[in-house]
Amino acid sequence: MTTSGTKVFDKRYAGFLFDMDGTLLNSIAAAERVWSRWAERQGLDVEAFLPTMHGKRGIDTIRGLGLPGIDVEAEALEIERGEIEDVEGVVSIPGAVDFLNALPSSRWAIVTSAPVALARARIEAAGLPQPPRIITAEDVKIGKPDPAGYLLAARHLDVPSSRCLVFEDVTAGVKAGEAAGADVMVVTATHSHRMETFHPTIASYEGMTVHLDGAGEMRIVREA
């Protein structure tokens, strides 16, 4: 289910489901440092490769390259270790901390393609509140654009995915939210090029607050 930007702001939701990298925090510099070194060792065209690795599980990115003679799981673990060790420059998206702190703990979750240890490290580095519920790469057999992560998060919140608003920043995640039957909000804070989408977009969480009704459902309110 999709909706126009106006309707997203008029609508009440039972749950908010957030991607992490590029949506709640900016880890591009750190991630690209680690992946660049790995790509160079594999003899890849680093400049062409880097745009393809965002928003997906590391193991899916490596497997999709079809490189001969490599242990995909071992390489993914090497990347994970490097990213956990390098969180320099990881920062929150403007307004994200206050926005998350205003949400009832039972009404939001993070759904990330990162492994849990990396996700927790980046969330801490960015100064974001640790999510009450987090779905990571280890929790699903197939990563985004498959909707499994968002469907699982909705079940953990005990709400229908169709009553959720998904916050995403890349095409794979947007497709996952759509396939889960959720509404989608695209966060453009880290975009260097315009993303073509019919979903509503926000540049940051600044100027947005959350109104709770008597049933605990949430509506986003934009400051005048």
PDB file of C-alpha atoms in Angstrom, residues 13-207:
ATOM      1  CA  TYR A  13      -0.059   4.434  12.410  1.00  0.00           C
ATOM      2  CA  ALA A  14       0.254   1.550  14.850  1.00  0.00           C
ATOM      3  CA  GLY A  15       3.989   1.167  14.255  1.00  0.00           C
ATOM      4  CA  PHE A  16       7.024   2.929  12.812  1.00  0.00           C
ATOM      5  CA  LEU A  17       9.692   0.703  11.234  1.00  0.00           C
ATOM      6  CA  PHE A  18      13.062   2.268  10.476  1.00  0.00           C
ATOM      7  CA  ASP A  19      15.935   1.214   8.313  1.00  0.00           C
ATOM      8  CA  MET A  20      19.210   2.243   9.988  1.00  0.00           C
ATOM      9  CA  ASP A  21      22.042   3.301   7.668  1.00  0.00           C
ATOM     10  CA  GLY A  22      21.099   6.400   5.704  1.00  0.00           C
ATOM     11  CA  THR A  23      17.743   6.597   7.438  1.00  0.00           C
ATOM     12  CA  LEU A  24      18.539   7.160  11.118  1.00  0.00           C
ATOM     13  CA  LEU A  25      22.294   7.588  10.887  1.00  0.00           C
ATOM     14  CA  ASN A  26      24.958   8.373   8.313  1.00  0.00           C
ATOM     15  CA  SER A  27      27.652   5.705   8.130  1.00  0.00           C
ATOM     16  CA  ILE A  28      28.564   6.167   4.476  1.00  0.00           C
ATOM     17  CA  ALA A  29      32.137   7.328   5.065  1.00  0.00           C
ATOM     18  CA  ALA A  30      32.947   4.472   7.450  1.00  0.00           C
ATOM     19  CA  ALA A  31      31.257   1.807   5.339  1.00  0.00           C
ATOM     20  CA  GLU A  32      32.895   2.955   2.124  1.00  0.00           C
ATOM     21  CA  ARG A  33      36.348   2.985   3.742  1.00  0.00           C
ATOM     22  CA  VAL A  34      36.006  -0.671   4.702  1.00  0.00           C
ATOM     23  CA  TRP A  35      34.339  -1.826   1.493  1.00  0.00           C
ATOM     24  CA  SER A  36      36.823   0.112  -0.671  1.00  0.00           C
ATOM     25  CA  ARG A  37      39.758  -1.745   0.856  1.00  0.00           C
ATOM     26  CA  TRP A  38      37.980  -5.063   0.328  1.00  0.00           C
ATOM     27  CA  ALA A  39      37.026  -4.241  -3.267  1.00  0.00           C
ATOM     28  CA  GLU A  40      40.591  -3.238  -4.091  1.00  0.00           C
ATOM     29  CA  ARG A  41      41.854  -6.591  -2.801  1.00  0.00           C
ATOM     30  CA  GLN A  42      39.325  -8.339  -5.033  1.00  0.00           C
ATOM     31  CA  GLY A  43      40.434  -6.366  -8.081  1.00  0.00           C
ATOM     32  CA  LEU A  44      37.081  -4.630  -8.478  1.00  0.00           C
ATOM     33  CA  ASP A  45      36.398  -1.203  -9.937  1.00  0.00           C
ATOM     34  CA  VAL A  46      35.895   0.503  -6.586  1.00  0.00           C
ATOM     35  CA  GLU A  47      34.102   3.568  -7.940  1.00  0.00           C
ATOM     36  CA  ALA A  48      31.593   1.444  -9.838  1.00  0.00           C
ATOM     37  CA  PHE A  49      31.158  -1.048  -6.997  1.00  0.00           C
ATOM     38  CA  LEU A  50      30.503   1.237  -4.011  1.00  0.00           C
ATOM     39  CA  PRO A  51      27.028   2.487  -5.040  1.00  0.00           C
ATOM     40  CA  THR A  52      25.848  -1.134  -5.288  1.00  0.00           C
ATOM     41  CA  MET A  53      26.574  -2.195  -1.704  1.00  0.00           C
ATOM     42  CA  HIS A  54      24.295   0.143   0.248  1.00  0.00           C
ATOM     43  CA  GLY A  55      21.067  -1.106   1.825  1.00  0.00           C
ATOM     44  CA  LYS A  56      21.772  -4.823   1.452  1.00  0.00           C
ATOM     45  CA  ARG A  57      23.274  -7.500   3.657  1.00  0.00           C
ATOM     46  CA  GLY A  58      27.007  -7.779   3.169  1.00  0.00           C
ATOM     47  CA  ILE A  59      26.753 -11.483   2.430  1.00  0.00           C
ATOM     48  CA  ASP A  60      24.164 -10.797  -0.297  1.00  0.00           C
ATOM     49  CA  THR A  61      26.378  -8.115  -1.846  1.00  0.00           C
ATOM     50  CA  ILE A  62      29.392 -10.435  -1.967  1.00  0.00           C
ATOM     51  CA  ARG A  63      27.407 -13.434  -3.198  1.00  0.00           C
ATOM     52  CA  GLY A  64      25.841 -11.350  -5.954  1.00  0.00           C
ATOM     53  CA  LEU A  65      29.267 -10.525  -7.388  1.00  0.00           C
ATOM     54  CA  GLY A  66      29.854 -14.167  -8.287  1.00  0.00           C
ATOM     55  CA  LEU A  67      33.593 -13.911  -7.603  1.00  0.00           C
ATOM     56  CA  PRO A  68      35.429 -17.184  -8.211  1.00  0.00           C
ATOM     57  CA  GLY A  69      37.289 -19.008  -5.462  1.00  0.00           C
ATOM     58  CA  ILE A  70      36.139 -17.013  -2.433  1.00  0.00           C
ATOM     59  CA  ASP A  71      34.427 -18.085   0.776  1.00  0.00           C
ATOM     60  CA  VAL A  72      31.430 -15.764   0.821  1.00  0.00           C
ATOM     61  CA  GLU A  73      30.671 -16.226   4.525  1.00  0.00           C
ATOM     62  CA  ALA A  74      34.301 -15.693   5.552  1.00  0.00           C
ATOM     63  CA  GLU A  75      34.559 -12.531   3.439  1.00  0.00           C
ATOM     64  CA  ALA A  76      31.316 -11.190   4.918  1.00  0.00           C
ATOM     65  CA  LEU A  77      32.662 -11.772   8.439  1.00  0.00           C
ATOM     66  CA  GLU A  78      35.868  -9.931   7.524  1.00  0.00           C
ATOM     67  CA  ILE A  79      33.833  -6.959   6.299  1.00  0.00           C
ATOM     68  CA  GLU A  80      31.716  -7.054   9.464  1.00  0.00           C
ATOM     69  CA  ARG A  81      34.789  -6.978  11.729  1.00  0.00           C
ATOM     70  CA  GLY A  82      36.208  -4.051   9.806  1.00  0.00           C
ATOM     71  CA  GLU A  83      32.973  -2.071  10.030  1.00  0.00           C
ATOM     72  CA  ILE A  84      32.576  -2.720  13.782  1.00  0.00           C
ATOM     73  CA  GLU A  85      36.119  -1.442  14.356  1.00  0.00           C
ATOM     74  CA  ASP A  86      35.660   1.643  12.177  1.00  0.00           C
ATOM     75  CA  VAL A  87      32.780   3.861  13.317  1.00  0.00           C
ATOM     76  CA  GLU A  88      34.639   7.143  12.917  1.00  0.00           C
ATOM     77  CA  GLY A  89      32.335   9.760  11.470  1.00  0.00           C
ATOM     78  CA  VAL A  90      29.125   7.832  12.112  1.00  0.00           C
ATOM     79  CA  VAL A  91      26.518  10.473  13.031  1.00  0.00           C
ATOM     80  CA  SER A  92      22.764  10.624  13.476  1.00  0.00           C
ATOM     81  CA  ILE A  93      20.487  12.148  10.850  1.00  0.00           C
ATOM     82  CA  PRO A  94      19.437  15.625  12.084  1.00  0.00           C
ATOM     83  CA  GLY A  95      16.444  15.417  14.416  1.00  0.00           C
ATOM     84  CA  ALA A  96      16.478  11.612  14.603  1.00  0.00           C
ATOM     85  CA  VAL A  97      17.410  11.383  18.281  1.00  0.00           C
ATOM     86  CA  ASP A  98      14.532  13.582  19.466  1.00  0.00           C
ATOM     87  CA  PHE A  99      12.104  11.941  17.043  1.00  0.00           C
ATOM     88  CA  LEU A 100      12.888   8.433  18.313  1.00  0.00           C
ATOM     89  CA  ASN A 101      12.833   9.499  21.953  1.00  0.00           C
ATOM     90  CA  ALA A 102       9.291  10.797  21.451  1.00  0.00           C
ATOM     91  CA  LEU A 103       7.988   7.398  20.325  1.00  0.00           C
ATOM     92  CA  PRO A 104       6.411   4.835  22.666  1.00  0.00           C
ATOM     93  CA  SER A 105       8.917   1.994  23.070  1.00  0.00           C
ATOM     94  CA  SER A 106       6.306  -0.576  22.042  1.00  0.00           C
ATOM     95  CA  ARG A 107       5.569   1.173  18.747  1.00  0.00           C
ATOM     96  CA  TRP A 108       8.869   1.256  16.851  1.00  0.00           C
ATOM     97  CA  ALA A 109      11.628  -1.013  15.636  1.00  0.00           C
ATOM     98  CA  ILE A 110      14.721  -0.944  13.456  1.00  0.00           C
ATOM     99  CA  VAL A 111      15.032  -3.267  10.459  1.00  0.00           C
ATOM    100  CA  THR A 112      18.592  -3.257   9.155  1.00  0.00           C
ATOM    101  CA  SER A 113      20.651  -5.283   6.723  1.00  0.00           C
ATOM    102  CA  ALA A 114      23.599  -4.986   9.116  1.00  0.00           C
ATOM    103  CA  PRO A 115      24.566  -7.788  11.527  1.00  0.00           C
ATOM    104  CA  VAL A 116      23.482  -7.144  15.109  1.00  0.00           C
ATOM    105  CA  ALA A 117      26.943  -6.362  16.509  1.00  0.00           C
ATOM    106  CA  LEU A 118      27.575  -3.791  13.784  1.00  0.00           C
ATOM    107  CA  ALA A 119      24.103  -2.298  14.160  1.00  0.00           C
ATOM    108  CA  ARG A 120      24.524  -1.831  17.909  1.00  0.00           C
ATOM    109  CA  ALA A 121      27.986  -0.307  17.427  1.00  0.00           C
ATOM    110  CA  ARG A 122      26.773   2.230  14.887  1.00  0.00           C
ATOM    111  CA  ILE A 123      23.675   3.141  16.887  1.00  0.00           C
ATOM    112  CA  GLU A 124      25.880   3.827  19.917  1.00  0.00           C
ATOM    113  CA  ALA A 125      28.426   5.789  17.877  1.00  0.00           C
ATOM    114  CA  ALA A 126      25.649   7.968  16.440  1.00  0.00           C
ATOM    115  CA  GLY A 127      24.173   8.666  19.881  1.00  0.00           C
ATOM    116  CA  LEU A 128      20.790   7.194  18.987  1.00  0.00           C
ATOM    117  CA  PRO A 129      18.629   5.395  21.548  1.00  0.00           C
ATOM    118  CA  GLN A 130      19.070   1.635  21.310  1.00  0.00           C
ATOM    119  CA  PRO A 131      15.854   0.269  19.791  1.00  0.00           C
ATOM    120  CA  PRO A 132      13.540  -1.854  21.950  1.00  0.00           C
ATOM    121  CA  ARG A 133      13.283  -4.212  18.972  1.00  0.00           C
ATOM    122  CA  ILE A 134      15.781  -4.692  16.183  1.00  0.00           C
ATOM    123  CA  ILE A 135      15.681  -7.020  13.198  1.00  0.00           C
ATOM    124  CA  THR A 136      19.142  -7.643  11.732  1.00  0.00           C
ATOM    125  CA  ALA A 137      20.836  -9.678   9.015  1.00  0.00           C
ATOM    126  CA  GLU A 138      20.889 -12.741  11.287  1.00  0.00           C
ATOM    127  CA  ASP A 139      17.101 -12.740  11.697  1.00  0.00           C
ATOM    128  CA  VAL A 140      16.166 -13.322   8.051  1.00  0.00           C
ATOM    129  CA  LYS A 141      17.214 -15.812   5.400  1.00  0.00           C
ATOM    130  CA  ILE A 142      16.711 -13.342   2.573  1.00  0.00           C
ATOM    131  CA  GLY A 143      17.557  -9.654   2.862  1.00  0.00           C
ATOM    132  CA  LYS A 144      15.957  -6.582   1.332  1.00  0.00           C
ATOM    133  CA  PRO A 145      14.221  -6.126  -1.123  1.00  0.00           C
ATOM    134  CA  ASP A 146      12.510  -9.187   0.349  1.00  0.00           C
ATOM    135  CA  PRO A 147       9.933  -7.985   2.929  1.00  0.00           C
ATOM    136  CA  ALA A 148      10.798 -10.629   5.553  1.00  0.00           C
ATOM    137  CA  GLY A 149      12.502  -8.174   7.906  1.00  0.00           C
ATOM    138  CA  TYR A 150       9.640  -5.700   7.931  1.00  0.00           C
ATOM    139  CA  LEU A 151       7.038  -8.437   8.305  1.00  0.00           C
ATOM    140  CA  LEU A 152       8.961  -9.881  11.253  1.00  0.00           C
ATOM    141  CA  ALA A 153       9.285  -6.461  12.897  1.00  0.00           C
ATOM    142  CA  ALA A 154       5.547  -5.855  12.592  1.00  0.00           C
ATOM    143  CA  ARG A 155       4.881  -9.227  14.231  1.00  0.00           C
ATOM    144  CA  HIS A 156       7.209  -8.300  17.092  1.00  0.00           C
ATOM    145  CA  LEU A 157       5.226  -5.082  17.566  1.00  0.00           C
ATOM    146  CA  ASP A 158       2.034  -7.159  17.371  1.00  0.00           C
ATOM    147  CA  VAL A 159       0.571  -4.911  14.685  1.00  0.00           C
ATOM    148  CA  PRO A 160      -0.341  -5.547  11.031  1.00  0.00           C
ATOM    149  CA  SER A 161       2.383  -4.435   8.624  1.00  0.00           C
ATOM    150  CA  SER A 162      -0.343  -2.549   6.715  1.00  0.00           C
ATOM    151  CA  ARG A 163      -0.710  -0.280   9.786  1.00  0.00           C
ATOM    152  CA  CYS A 164       2.996   0.580   9.770  1.00  0.00           C
ATOM    153  CA  LEU A 165       5.031   3.383   8.241  1.00  0.00           C
ATOM    154  CA  VAL A 166       8.435   2.300   6.940  1.00  0.00           C
ATOM    155  CA  PHE A 167      11.289   4.834   6.824  1.00  0.00           C
ATOM    156  CA  GLU A 168      13.865   3.999   4.127  1.00  0.00           C
ATOM    157  CA  ASP A 169      16.541   5.614   2.006  1.00  0.00           C
ATOM    158  CA  VAL A 170      17.425   3.172  -0.793  1.00  0.00           C
ATOM    159  CA  THR A 171      15.502   1.333  -3.484  1.00  0.00           C
ATOM    160  CA  ALA A 172      15.990  -2.154  -2.019  1.00  0.00           C
ATOM    161  CA  GLY A 173      14.506  -1.028   1.292  1.00  0.00           C
ATOM    162  CA  VAL A 174      11.654   0.871  -0.333  1.00  0.00           C
ATOM    163  CA  LYS A 175      10.713  -2.252  -2.294  1.00  0.00           C
ATOM    164  CA  ALA A 176      10.837  -4.297   0.926  1.00  0.00           C
ATOM    165  CA  GLY A 177       8.468  -1.872   2.641  1.00  0.00           C
ATOM    166  CA  GLU A 178       6.108  -1.895  -0.317  1.00  0.00           C
ATOM    167  CA  ALA A 179       6.111  -5.704  -0.445  1.00  0.00           C
ATOM    168  CA  ALA A 180       5.303  -5.798   3.266  1.00  0.00           C
ATOM    169  CA  GLY A 181       2.150  -3.783   2.542  1.00  0.00           C
ATOM    170  CA  ALA A 182       3.321  -0.781   4.559  1.00  0.00           C
ATOM    171  CA  ASP A 183       3.333   2.899   3.707  1.00  0.00           C
ATOM    172  CA  VAL A 184       6.818   4.247   2.968  1.00  0.00           C
ATOM    173  CA  MET A 185       8.594   7.496   3.788  1.00  0.00           C
ATOM    174  CA  VAL A 186      11.879   8.103   1.968  1.00  0.00           C
ATOM    175  CA  VAL A 187      14.657   9.850   3.903  1.00  0.00           C
ATOM    176  CA  THR A 188      16.945  11.783   1.560  1.00  0.00           C
ATOM    177  CA  ALA A 189      19.489  13.099   4.076  1.00  0.00           C
ATOM    178  CA  THR A 190      22.421  11.170   2.595  1.00  0.00           C
ATOM    179  CA  HIS A 191      21.402  11.280  -1.069  1.00  0.00           C
ATOM    180  CA  SER A 192      23.898  12.925  -3.391  1.00  0.00           C
ATOM    181  CA  HIS A 193      21.550  12.462  -6.351  1.00  0.00           C
ATOM    182  CA  ARG A 194      17.793  12.804  -6.512  1.00  0.00           C
ATOM    183  CA  MET A 195      16.004   9.487  -5.951  1.00  0.00           C
ATOM    184  CA  GLU A 196      13.044   9.003  -8.244  1.00  0.00           C
ATOM    185  CA  THR A 197      10.116   7.937  -6.062  1.00  0.00           C
ATOM    186  CA  PHE A 198       6.401   8.563  -5.771  1.00  0.00           C
ATOM    187  CA  HIS A 199       6.622   8.131  -1.997  1.00  0.00           C
ATOM    188  CA  PRO A 200       6.779  11.169   0.282  1.00  0.00           C
ATOM    189  CA  THR A 201      10.280  12.315   1.195  1.00  0.00           C
ATOM    190  CA  ILE A 202      11.896  14.106   4.105  1.00  0.00           C
ATOM    191  CA  ALA A 203      15.402  15.571   4.241  1.00  0.00           C
ATOM    192  CA  SER A 204      15.657  15.056   8.008  1.00  0.00           C
ATOM    193  CA  TYR A 205      13.500  14.643  11.115  1.00  0.00           C
ATOM    194  CA  GLU A 206      13.849  18.274  12.111  1.00  0.00           C
ATOM    195  CA  GLY A 207      10.561  20.106  12.423  1.00  0.00           C
TER     196      GLY A 207
END
